[in-house]
Amino acid sequence: MRITGVVISFFSLPGFLVPSVGSASEADSLRYAVLMQGNPAGYHIVWIDSPHSRRAHFEFNDRGRGPSVDQILVLDDNGIPTRIEITGNDYLKSPVEERYWVEGGSASWKSSAEEGSMAPTTPVFYAPLQSTPEDGAVLARALLAASGQELALLPGGMASIERVGSLTVEADGMRKTVHHYAIVGLGFSPFRLWLDDEGELFAMPTGWLDIVREGWESVVPQLVELQDQAKAGRAQGLAATLADRPDVPVAFVGANLFDPVVGRMVEEQTVVVTGNRITAVGRDAEVAIPSDARLIDAHGKTIMPGLWDMHVHLGDDGGLLNLAGGVTSVRDMANDIDYLLERREEFNKGAAIGPRIVMAGFMDGPGPFAGPTKILVDTPEEINQAIDRYAELGYEQIKVYSSIKTELVPVIIERSHYHGLPVSGHIPAFMTARQAVEQGWDEVTHINMLFLNFLGDTLDTRTPVRFIAVAQHGSELDLKADSVQEFIALLKENDVVVDPTIAIFESMFNARPGVMADGDKLIANRLPPQVRRGMLAGGLPVPDGMDERYRAGFRAMLAFVNELHQSGVQLVAGTDALAGFTLHRELELYVEAGIPSADALRMATLEAAQVTNRDDQLGSIEPGKLADIIVVDGDPLAEISDIRRVELVMKDGVLFDPAELYRALGVIPWKIAGTQ
């Protein structure tokens, strides 16, 4: 999971707190370990002062980022909060001060991002914007005690709870029975947690960030396995009901076809699909349509190849979100090996709904800023072993992260190239992009890494300085300077690919507490309540007097992306953020930067297939290729934002209705929400 400037909430994304010592004794406290990819990353403590009063502290370190918050909770007789106070800092180190209180029949809330009040007539539960694991447990207990096991949420939405199952676990001579619950209505999919027999939080495992009672860390894999079984059952049910598998040929007729080979729209086209292959393409009057074919009227609409997102980290919601947005192929740039292999198999077999997956193997060096991976390498032998394993498992690329020792970069490049695997990723700390390219680097991930090339090799870019330095100094870079043009020429000469992920920096540099970035504004009202609220949290903390400098830094990024394109450097469209929706924004920003819409669409179709060596099967609509096709209600060549209006998706010959996929995620379909 990548987090780009939003407050981490346990009602949508993972989050953390720090303890303040009070009067409660250790006997009245609950202590939790926080693990990231199985490695210790932080802690969580809950002090039970009385049946109606609790305090909590939650914090973790994620590569120099991570929240640290203290919380006070006062509960009524039904376990519903009547007072909440949260202070500390959020994931990107912005100050947090959030309050909720009930007084005189009125419920009020206030934070840096939002405030409001209302006089509820039925029981309501305020879900904090910056939450702690204890908030999830409090909500679960309140739901279990509520009529119908559901509650209205503040500022909006409804939540309900379901008991999924129970498990008896053992660790270090201890034995405990714990219970698995799923809360619906907070995010895209059910929010899962485990309570003990007393109703206290036992664990909140996600596979990426795991919270578990201290001393019970060894049982996390058992809990995750049972959660995965429940998720798989849900995924299979959705695949059975939402996937339309034609048993006859399918003919799209009357379409305007975007041809990325020539970069233009071809009118009045018929496309015939038989099984999972495109079998005919041509003018309406000239293509023979099988007599038993299912006809899909595409008059006035655009059909085009399925989109590619070249930078994802698939999670449980990524399959549905990507396909709903017309993304039929992705390149996963870092994930748990077992998780990713399982997701790919499920998607390929149709046991779950999701895109085709190209896998990149992720590695970093050990240390306090190591990335979220179990593959930490510190010697040539460890590097060779890891790359050999990735190659054996069918990975097609190696992604390097920021804590890799610079002296080990040549070893990574040599071993990867031995297996025919390109090397990509962050430029390691204390190294410049030029140095990496001169040693054989194949792809640079994130546009900020190119700006850092001109800020020297002394910055510790393992930390958030890799964002802050560019926000504060990016606008000072003269793109026409000889040094910049020589560097761009070096990229082109060495066929280096650049994966800008520009949309994440729009949120990071331009969002402010209470004010969403422009891209988020386009979709916020369609999203589940807690996901929508997270977009109000703001981006990087902005020092006094630097507001315009940060915004100028983002504009400089747009200009650099356009300069790269105009100079012939290969760009790929990737997101590293919210699946589906962010790719649409990425393409819009390319066009805003000055890149022609035809070129932007080609990047997200044919050129992505070429970079991944799949253009013989994917990337364009031609006879013999695999049937990955989307129908767009509009003309994204004339108006790039029409790419948001995906009306029908075909992946591998199987049809999906994006509106139905979105409804399964609690997302309002674009036709109901409006033009976006």
XYZ file of C-alpha atoms in Angstrom:
676
model
C 0.000 0.000 0.000
C 1.266 3.474 -0.862
C 0.113 6.468 1.138
C 0.422 9.877 -0.464
C -0.322 12.590 2.012
C -3.550 11.412 3.627
C -4.220 10.847 7.294
C -4.004 7.156 8.047
C -7.297 5.912 9.457
C -8.054 2.427 10.689
C -11.454 2.915 9.117
C -9.872 3.154 5.655
C -6.072 2.769 5.874
C -3.722 1.726 8.699
C -2.599 4.342 11.302
C -0.729 4.877 14.712
C -0.435 6.621 18.264
C 2.169 7.430 21.197
C 1.522 6.878 24.976
C 1.122 9.483 27.653
C 1.648 8.144 31.147
C -1.374 8.525 33.401
C -2.861 7.145 36.563
C -3.895 3.746 35.202
C -1.690 0.833 36.237
C -0.087 -1.628 33.840
C -2.731 -4.156 34.942
C -5.324 -1.855 33.392
C -3.513 -1.582 30.056
C -3.395 -3.564 26.847
C -0.182 -3.552 24.817
C 0.158 -4.337 21.121
C 3.019 -4.872 18.698
C 2.896 -3.226 15.315
C 4.536 -5.137 12.492
C 5.220 -4.065 8.932
C 5.754 -7.007 6.575
C 6.489 -9.034 9.718
C 9.144 -6.623 11.009
C 8.692 -4.575 14.225
C 7.618 -1.044 13.308
C 5.840 0.474 16.302
C 3.446 -0.111 19.162
C -0.046 0.569 20.457
C -1.145 0.878 24.094
C -4.647 1.179 25.547
C -5.202 2.281 29.158
C -8.579 1.363 30.634
C -9.244 4.034 33.255
C -12.870 2.989 33.889
C -15.738 1.230 32.077
C -16.487 4.564 30.378
C -13.017 6.029 29.899
C -9.968 4.941 27.904
C -6.743 6.398 26.611
C -4.548 5.142 23.804
C -1.229 5.775 22.127
C -0.328 4.569 18.626
C 2.802 5.052 16.507
C 4.989 3.419 13.895
C 7.930 4.210 11.619
C 7.554 3.674 7.883
C 10.767 4.891 6.216
C 10.824 8.018 8.359
C 7.103 8.544 7.984
C 4.354 7.386 10.271
C 1.854 8.805 12.755
C 2.263 9.239 16.489
C -0.932 10.095 18.330
C -2.451 10.145 21.778
C -6.172 9.625 22.256
C -8.773 10.101 24.981
C -12.109 8.276 24.701
C -15.191 8.757 26.895
C -18.054 6.303 26.250
C -21.747 6.190 27.130
C -23.546 3.136 28.534
C -23.862 1.692 25.009
C -20.132 1.985 24.361
C -20.583 4.900 21.932
C -18.066 7.753 22.265
C -19.365 11.018 23.704
C -15.925 12.604 23.787
C -12.823 11.989 21.676
C -9.563 13.940 21.759
C -6.648 13.088 19.483
C -3.304 14.914 19.354
C 0.068 14.224 17.774
C 1.169 13.999 14.171
C -0.119 12.178 11.101
C 1.666 9.892 8.650
C 3.480 12.764 6.931
C 4.256 14.465 10.268
C 1.621 17.198 10.045
C 0.197 18.207 13.442
C -3.029 16.478 14.459
C -5.633 17.950 16.790
C -9.068 16.394 16.481
C -12.029 16.659 18.873
C -15.520 15.226 19.099
C -17.991 15.984 21.876
C -21.659 15.575 22.732
C -23.303 18.355 24.701
C -26.920 19.346 25.179
C -28.140 16.831 22.642
C -25.777 18.136 19.953
C -22.811 16.215 18.527
C -19.879 18.336 17.286
C -16.536 17.590 15.692
C -13.518 19.648 14.683
C -10.125 18.954 13.109
C -7.745 20.774 10.780
C -9.632 19.217 7.864
C -13.295 19.560 8.819
C -15.804 20.607 11.444
C -19.535 20.330 11.963
C -22.362 19.579 14.343
C -25.786 17.990 14.367
C -28.531 16.945 16.777
C -28.942 13.195 16.174
C -32.303 11.569 16.797
C -30.890 8.038 16.825
C -27.573 6.633 18.114
C -24.628 7.753 15.985
C -20.917 6.905 15.999
C -18.217 9.444 15.142
C -15.387 7.836 13.169
C -12.209 9.875 13.785
C -10.296 11.085 10.776
C -6.983 10.184 12.456
C -7.915 6.972 14.205
C -6.124 4.397 16.321
C -6.632 0.625 16.419
C -8.741 1.101 19.545
C -11.306 3.055 17.496
C -11.957 -0.079 15.471
C -12.526 -2.127 18.611
C -14.807 0.530 20.128
C -16.872 0.616 16.936
C -17.083 -3.190 16.824
C -18.348 -3.392 20.404
C -20.857 -0.586 19.818
C -22.172 -2.296 16.680
C -22.532 -5.627 18.452
C -24.621 -3.906 21.149
C -26.696 -1.816 18.722
C -30.150 -2.649 17.419
C -29.754 -4.656 14.232
C -25.987 -4.462 14.761
C -25.755 -1.285 12.711
C -25.139 2.383 13.443
C -25.242 5.659 11.560
C -21.813 7.257 11.228
C -20.762 10.844 11.618
C -20.174 12.822 9.472
C -21.974 10.357 7.169
C -22.626 6.749 6.201
C -23.800 3.565 7.902
C -21.808 0.716 9.425
C -22.822 -2.846 10.227
C -20.964 -5.848 11.626
C -20.868 -9.568 10.936
C -19.206 -12.310 12.963
C -17.135 -14.383 10.556
C -15.739 -17.081 12.817
C -13.601 -17.979 15.841
C -10.193 -19.515 16.389
C -8.275 -20.849 19.380
C -4.632 -19.783 19.204
C -1.578 -20.750 21.226
C 1.746 -18.986 21.772
C 4.506 -19.496 24.377
C 2.293 -21.691 26.531
C -0.670 -19.301 26.340
C -4.041 -20.234 24.886
C -6.858 -17.904 23.847
C -10.036 -17.997 21.763
C -10.462 -14.999 19.471
C -13.274 -13.940 17.164
C -13.128 -12.597 13.618
C -15.490 -9.728 12.732
C -16.084 -7.822 9.495
C -17.401 -4.239 9.562
C -19.122 -3.056 6.391
C -19.706 0.552 5.331
C -16.379 2.222 6.100
C -14.287 1.639 2.999
C -14.322 -0.265 -0.264
C -14.425 -3.687 1.378
C -15.152 -5.087 4.857
C -12.847 -3.880 7.633
C -11.589 -6.905 9.609
C -10.468 -7.285 13.199
C -10.257 -9.889 15.982
C -11.679 -9.514 19.489
C -11.098 -11.734 22.502
C -13.807 -13.196 24.762
C -13.937 -9.942 26.740
C -14.555 -7.937 23.571
C -11.120 -6.322 23.659
C -9.044 -5.935 20.526
C -6.742 -8.898 19.963
C -5.469 -8.238 16.458
C -5.962 -6.158 13.367
C -3.836 -7.843 10.680
C -3.750 -6.541 7.115
C -0.728 -8.394 5.752
C 1.034 -5.064 5.239
C 0.605 -3.559 8.685
C -0.301 -5.958 11.501
C -1.399 -4.988 15.008
C -1.480 -7.843 17.523
C -1.447 -8.259 21.311
C 2.134 -8.398 22.571
C 3.379 -11.962 22.978
C 1.072 -13.260 20.256
C 3.038 -12.118 17.200
C 3.555 -15.719 16.079
C -0.171 -16.275 15.455
C -0.536 -13.470 12.904
C -0.092 -15.848 9.920
C -2.995 -17.988 11.201
C -5.255 -14.959 11.458
C -4.244 -13.677 8.040
C -4.875 -17.118 6.532
C -8.440 -17.199 7.873
C -9.052 -13.635 6.747
C -7.740 -14.557 3.307
C -10.162 -17.488 3.169
C -13.048 -15.160 3.962
C -11.839 -12.648 1.376
C -11.441 -15.395 -1.206
C -15.010 -16.560 -0.598
C -16.279 -13.018 -1.111
C -14.124 -12.609 -4.227
C -15.394 -15.876 -5.693
C -18.965 -14.812 -5.093
C -18.404 -11.494 -6.862
C -16.639 -13.226 -9.754
C -19.552 -15.633 -10.139
C -22.147 -12.852 -10.250
C -20.331 -9.948 -11.935
C -18.345 -11.686 -14.684
C -20.298 -12.177 -17.936
C -18.702 -15.029 -19.895
C -20.171 -15.086 -23.425
C -20.620 -18.528 -24.990
C -20.982 -17.009 -28.461
C -18.890 -14.481 -30.406
C -19.242 -10.824 -29.402
C -19.397 -8.036 -31.989
C -18.882 -4.374 -31.085
C -20.499 -2.368 -33.893
C -20.615 1.285 -34.926
C -17.653 2.293 -32.766
C -15.021 4.956 -33.041
C -11.859 2.935 -32.506
C -8.752 4.483 -30.964
C -5.781 2.977 -32.776
C -2.613 3.603 -30.736
C -0.437 2.358 -33.605
C -1.271 5.455 -35.665
C -2.482 7.602 -32.764
C -5.866 8.516 -34.177
C -9.544 7.627 -34.086
C -10.979 5.376 -36.812
C -14.743 5.758 -37.315
C -17.537 3.242 -37.963
C -15.646 0.165 -36.838
C -16.755 -3.354 -36.001
C -14.683 -5.577 -33.730
C -15.466 -9.281 -33.411
C -14.260 -11.340 -30.463
C -14.402 -15.130 -30.382
C -13.477 -16.692 -27.076
C -10.648 -14.596 -25.693
C -9.262 -13.436 -29.058
C -10.022 -10.588 -31.418
C -10.921 -12.272 -34.710
C -11.949 -9.383 -36.960
C -11.582 -5.591 -37.126
C -12.821 -3.309 -39.904
C -15.461 -0.967 -41.223
C -19.006 -1.775 -40.196
C -20.140 -2.745 -43.669
C -17.062 -4.816 -44.432
C -16.759 -7.164 -41.441
C -18.660 -10.450 -41.462
C -20.450 -10.829 -38.133
C -21.179 -14.425 -37.055
C -24.912 -15.141 -37.130
C -24.985 -16.168 -33.475
C -22.908 -13.220 -32.242
C -23.987 -11.023 -29.353
C -24.134 -7.449 -30.659
C -22.930 -4.505 -28.577
C -24.012 -1.164 -29.990
C -21.087 1.257 -29.678
C -22.373 4.054 -31.923
C -21.150 7.428 -30.712
C -18.698 5.773 -28.320
C -15.012 4.926 -28.307
C -13.598 1.438 -28.120
C -9.937 1.110 -27.307
C -7.450 -1.352 -25.830
C -7.677 -1.993 -22.118
C -5.560 0.429 -20.089
C -2.313 -0.380 -18.310
C -1.211 0.920 -14.907
C 2.542 0.478 -14.787
C 2.984 1.157 -11.071
C 0.646 -0.555 -8.625
C 0.839 -2.347 -5.299
C -2.209 -4.569 -5.446
C -4.365 -4.840 -2.363
C -7.682 -6.493 -1.692
C -9.702 -3.827 -3.540
C -7.302 -3.330 -6.437
C -8.773 -5.973 -8.720
C -12.281 -4.519 -8.812
C -11.146 -0.882 -8.797
C -8.776 -1.401 -11.696
C -11.239 -3.243 -13.921
C -14.017 -0.774 -13.107
C -11.707 1.994 -14.335
C -10.849 0.149 -17.550
C -7.432 -1.030 -16.361
C -7.033 -4.583 -17.638
C -3.260 -4.955 -17.075
C -0.973 -3.784 -14.285
C 2.654 -3.971 -13.304
C 2.977 -4.625 -9.575
C 6.102 -2.842 -8.376
C 6.362 -4.296 -4.863
C 4.297 -6.785 -2.958
C 4.490 -9.805 -0.725
C 5.588 -12.707 -2.924
C 2.990 -15.222 -1.751
C 0.181 -12.667 -1.842
C 0.999 -11.525 -5.368
C 1.373 -15.033 -6.791
C -1.983 -16.008 -5.258
C -3.730 -12.892 -6.630
C -2.324 -13.493 -10.105
C -3.483 -17.108 -10.101
C -6.964 -16.131 -8.884
C -7.313 -13.408 -11.527
C -6.035 -15.690 -14.299
C -8.413 -18.516 -13.332
C -11.388 -16.193 -12.875
C -11.713 -17.083 -9.185
C -11.509 -13.349 -8.478
C -11.958 -10.223 -10.577
C -8.805 -8.387 -11.489
C -6.342 -7.364 -14.196
C -3.450 -9.193 -15.775
C -0.340 -8.852 -13.612
C 3.291 -8.266 -14.535
C 5.449 -8.812 -11.446
C 8.457 -6.745 -10.349
C 10.622 -8.139 -7.553
C 11.283 -5.661 -4.760
C 14.363 -5.406 -2.560
C 15.905 -2.972 -0.119
C 18.745 -2.802 2.329
C 18.219 -3.289 6.062
C 18.054 -0.292 8.375
C 15.679 2.171 10.025
C 14.271 3.367 6.690
C 13.968 0.005 4.948
C 10.983 -0.358 2.657
C 8.021 -2.619 3.480
C 9.514 -5.885 2.262
C 10.820 -9.170 3.597
C 13.576 -9.114 0.939
C 16.317 -7.137 2.687
C 19.762 -7.621 1.156
C 23.150 -6.453 2.386
C 25.700 -8.607 0.552
C 26.331 -9.733 -3.026
C 25.395 -13.278 -2.027
C 22.021 -12.160 -0.634
C 21.372 -10.104 -3.757
C 22.147 -12.951 -6.135
C 19.993 -15.367 -4.140
C 17.030 -12.966 -4.121
C 17.240 -12.169 -7.837
C 17.628 -15.847 -8.735
C 14.483 -16.630 -6.768
C 12.521 -13.825 -8.399
C 13.570 -15.061 -11.828
C 12.549 -18.646 -10.982
C 9.109 -17.436 -9.862
C 8.453 -15.639 -13.145
C 9.164 -12.064 -12.095
C 10.079 -9.835 -15.013
C 11.802 -6.872 -13.399
C 13.757 -5.921 -10.288
C 12.816 -2.846 -8.277
C 15.433 -1.319 -6.012
C 14.618 0.879 -3.022
C 16.308 3.722 -1.202
C 18.345 1.900 1.487
C 20.387 -0.261 -0.873
C 24.096 0.423 -0.445
C 25.442 2.275 -3.465
C 28.372 -0.147 -3.819
C 25.869 -2.993 -4.304
C 24.076 -1.383 -7.255
C 26.470 -2.874 -9.876
C 25.887 -6.323 -8.355
C 22.108 -5.917 -8.675
C 22.374 -4.704 -12.247
C 24.737 -7.496 -13.309
C 22.657 -10.299 -11.782
C 19.357 -8.873 -13.020
C 20.649 -8.457 -16.552
C 22.030 -11.992 -16.414
C 18.419 -13.132 -16.079
C 17.184 -10.618 -18.651
C 15.434 -8.545 -15.974
C 15.480 -4.736 -16.230
C 16.389 -2.792 -13.082
C 14.122 -0.003 -11.887
C 13.089 1.828 -8.769
C 14.182 4.613 -6.478
C 17.697 5.923 -6.852
C 19.421 4.719 -3.652
C 20.340 7.326 -1.068
C 23.686 9.098 -1.582
C 23.630 8.335 -5.294
C 22.444 10.387 -8.257
C 20.258 9.240 -11.107
C 23.115 9.991 -13.508
C 25.404 7.627 -11.610
C 22.747 4.906 -11.636
C 22.116 5.265 -15.384
C 25.825 5.205 -16.150
C 26.042 1.897 -14.266
C 23.230 0.334 -16.313
C 19.954 1.367 -14.613
C 16.968 0.700 -16.899
C 14.047 2.648 -15.392
C 13.659 5.489 -12.906
C 10.577 5.369 -10.709
C 8.931 8.679 -9.656
C 9.650 12.066 -11.229
C 11.076 13.455 -7.964
C 14.070 11.145 -8.402
C 15.088 13.118 -11.504
C 14.923 16.438 -9.657
C 17.075 14.956 -6.893
C 19.749 14.283 -9.507
C 20.472 18.029 -9.498
C 20.477 18.426 -5.706
C 23.599 16.331 -5.210
C 24.358 12.973 -3.616
C 24.513 14.075 0.026
C 20.763 14.119 0.769
C 19.444 11.214 2.815
C 16.682 10.295 0.394
C 15.707 7.267 2.458
C 13.606 9.772 4.393
C 10.802 12.176 3.370
C 13.532 14.627 2.347
C 13.129 13.089 -1.121
C 9.737 14.804 -1.279
C 10.430 17.922 0.772
C 13.608 18.928 -1.059
C 11.835 18.795 -4.405
C 8.784 20.637 -3.087
C 11.002 23.441 -1.834
C 13.567 23.608 -4.628
C 12.054 21.939 -7.685
C 10.859 25.192 -9.203
C 14.443 26.484 -9.203
C 15.540 23.936 -11.807
C 16.040 25.416 -15.287
C 14.929 22.672 -17.649
C 16.750 24.311 -20.567
C 20.076 24.444 -18.739
C 22.891 22.499 -20.376
C 23.212 20.173 -17.390
C 19.522 19.217 -17.566
C 19.503 18.761 -21.323
C 22.657 16.633 -21.156
C 21.039 14.474 -18.490
C 17.865 14.032 -20.553
C 20.022 13.092 -23.545
C 21.747 10.482 -21.351
C 18.375 8.976 -20.458
C 17.358 8.766 -24.113
C 20.721 7.443 -25.269
C 20.516 4.604 -22.743
C 16.834 3.839 -23.438
C 15.964 4.582 -19.820
C 12.249 4.440 -19.064
C 10.716 6.978 -16.653
C 7.671 6.167 -14.513
C 6.619 9.677 -13.301
C 3.630 8.831 -11.023
C 2.864 12.556 -11.235
C -0.619 12.298 -9.705
C 0.672 11.328 -6.264
C 2.667 14.547 -6.118
C -0.400 16.619 -6.916
C -1.914 15.421 -3.635
C 1.375 15.636 -1.781
C 2.322 19.176 -2.895
C -1.080 20.810 -3.487
C -3.526 19.373 -0.951
C -4.040 21.307 2.280
C -5.970 20.363 5.429
C -9.628 20.711 4.516
C -8.844 21.376 0.842
C -8.479 18.464 -1.560
C -6.134 18.364 -4.523
C -7.906 19.010 -7.829
C -7.810 15.372 -8.881
C -9.387 14.182 -5.642
C -12.194 16.729 -5.958
C -13.303 15.019 -9.172
C -14.088 11.702 -7.474
C -14.505 12.364 -3.749
C -18.298 12.401 -3.671
C -18.410 8.976 -5.291
C -16.319 7.255 -2.632
C -17.184 5.552 0.678
C -17.383 8.024 3.589
C -14.080 7.305 5.293
C -12.138 7.170 2.018
C -13.623 10.525 1.028
C -12.773 12.096 4.391
C -9.169 10.938 4.128
C -8.758 13.157 1.081
C -9.370 16.199 3.285
C -6.326 15.567 5.463
C -3.841 17.472 3.322
C -0.457 16.560 1.891
C 3.058 17.377 3.040
C 3.336 19.785 5.973
C 3.958 23.199 4.392
C 6.225 25.588 6.335
C 4.986 29.132 6.788
C 5.520 31.225 3.684
C 6.118 28.263 1.373
C 2.609 27.557 0.105
C 3.259 28.933 -3.385
C 6.717 27.358 -3.525
C 5.194 23.893 -3.011
C 2.616 24.536 -5.716
C 5.344 25.792 -8.025
C 7.256 22.600 -7.294
C 4.371 20.575 -8.651
C 4.125 22.761 -11.767
C 7.845 22.165 -12.288
C 7.182 18.435 -12.202
C 4.583 18.794 -14.947
C 7.048 20.779 -17.030
C 9.783 18.161 -16.535
C 7.442 15.359 -17.627
C 6.611 17.288 -20.801
C 10.289 18.027 -21.442
C 11.107 14.334 -21.174
C 8.347 13.443 -23.612
C 9.316 16.120 -26.110
C 12.907 14.859 -25.955
C 11.874 11.306 -26.810
C 12.398 9.692 -23.391
C 10.050 6.725 -22.913
C 7.401 7.437 -20.264
C 5.045 4.878 -18.785
C 1.785 5.716 -17.023
C 1.828 4.478 -13.435
C 0.087 5.608 -10.270
C 1.338 4.163 -6.949
C -2.002 5.269 -5.476
C -5.757 4.611 -5.493
C -6.407 1.990 -8.173
C -8.276 2.889 -11.346
C -9.161 6.465 -10.530
C -5.554 7.631 -10.231
C -4.606 6.371 -13.689
C -7.331 8.571 -15.161
C -5.830 11.522 -13.295
C -2.297 10.587 -14.377
C -3.345 10.804 -18.029
C -5.173 14.094 -17.452
C -2.033 15.561 -15.904
C 0.104 14.443 -18.850
C -2.209 16.358 -21.149
C -2.208 19.340 -18.772
C 1.583 19.242 -18.946
C 1.439 19.617 -22.725
C 1.553 16.024 -23.947
C -0.964 15.338 -26.769
C -3.858 13.146 -25.640
C -3.057 10.576 -28.342
C 0.432 10.169 -26.894
C -0.896 9.875 -23.345
C -3.373 7.178 -24.409
C -0.655 5.367 -26.342
C 1.517 5.302 -23.198
C -1.302 3.625 -21.276
C -1.949 1.021 -23.981
C 0.487 0.019 -26.717
C 3.668 1.471 -25.219
C 3.031 -0.216 -21.872
C 2.646 -3.523 -23.726
C 5.878 -2.827 -25.601
C 7.833 -2.023 -22.423
C 6.626 -5.298 -20.880
C 7.253 -7.271 -24.108
C 3.573 -8.065 -24.603
C 2.758 -5.992 -27.659
C 2.381 -9.144 -29.745
C -0.670 -10.005 -27.612
C -1.912 -6.756 -26.059
C -1.895 -2.973 -26.397
C -3.924 -2.538 -29.577
C -7.122 -3.896 -31.112
C -5.965 -6.152 -33.936
C -6.985 -9.630 -35.148
C -5.196 -12.355 -33.238
C -4.573 -10.309 -30.103
C -6.109 -11.020 -26.718
C -9.522 -9.472 -26.185
C -8.824 -6.704 -23.652
C -11.184 -3.922 -24.777
C -12.973 -1.024 -23.122
C -15.952 1.025 -24.278
C -15.842 4.723 -23.353
C -18.905 6.951 -23.454
C -17.126 9.864 -25.095
C -13.966 10.692 -27.000
C -10.839 10.715 -24.801
C -8.771 11.718 -27.814
C -10.648 15.030 -27.990
C -11.222 15.336 -24.215
C -8.871 13.241 -22.120
C -11.205 13.354 -19.098
C -13.663 11.187 -21.006
C -11.369 8.302 -20.092
C -13.210 8.350 -16.758
C -16.472 7.388 -18.510
C -15.747 3.677 -18.982
C -19.052 1.992 -19.777
C -18.015 -1.596 -20.507
C -14.863 -3.643 -19.949
C -13.777 -6.839 -21.647
C -10.774 -8.642 -20.201
C -9.656 -11.872 -21.847
C -13.044 -12.131 -23.572
C -15.022 -11.752 -20.307
C -17.399 -8.786 -19.982
C -17.776 -6.581 -16.900
C -20.143 -3.725 -16.143
C -18.099 -1.037 -14.319
C -21.236 0.263 -12.590
C -21.784 -3.123 -10.955
C -18.129 -3.401 -9.968
C -18.258 0.032 -8.348
C -21.450 -0.791 -6.454
C -19.737 -3.850 -4.969
C -17.116 -1.460 -3.583
C -19.527 1.111 -2.210
C -18.614 3.540 -5.012
C -21.250 5.567 -6.844
C -21.080 4.835 -10.614
C -20.132 7.814 -12.774
C -23.472 7.869 -14.604
C -25.277 8.413 -11.314
C -22.702 10.793 -9.850
C -22.447 12.924 -13.001
C -19.884 13.281 -15.753
C -16.941 11.995 -13.725
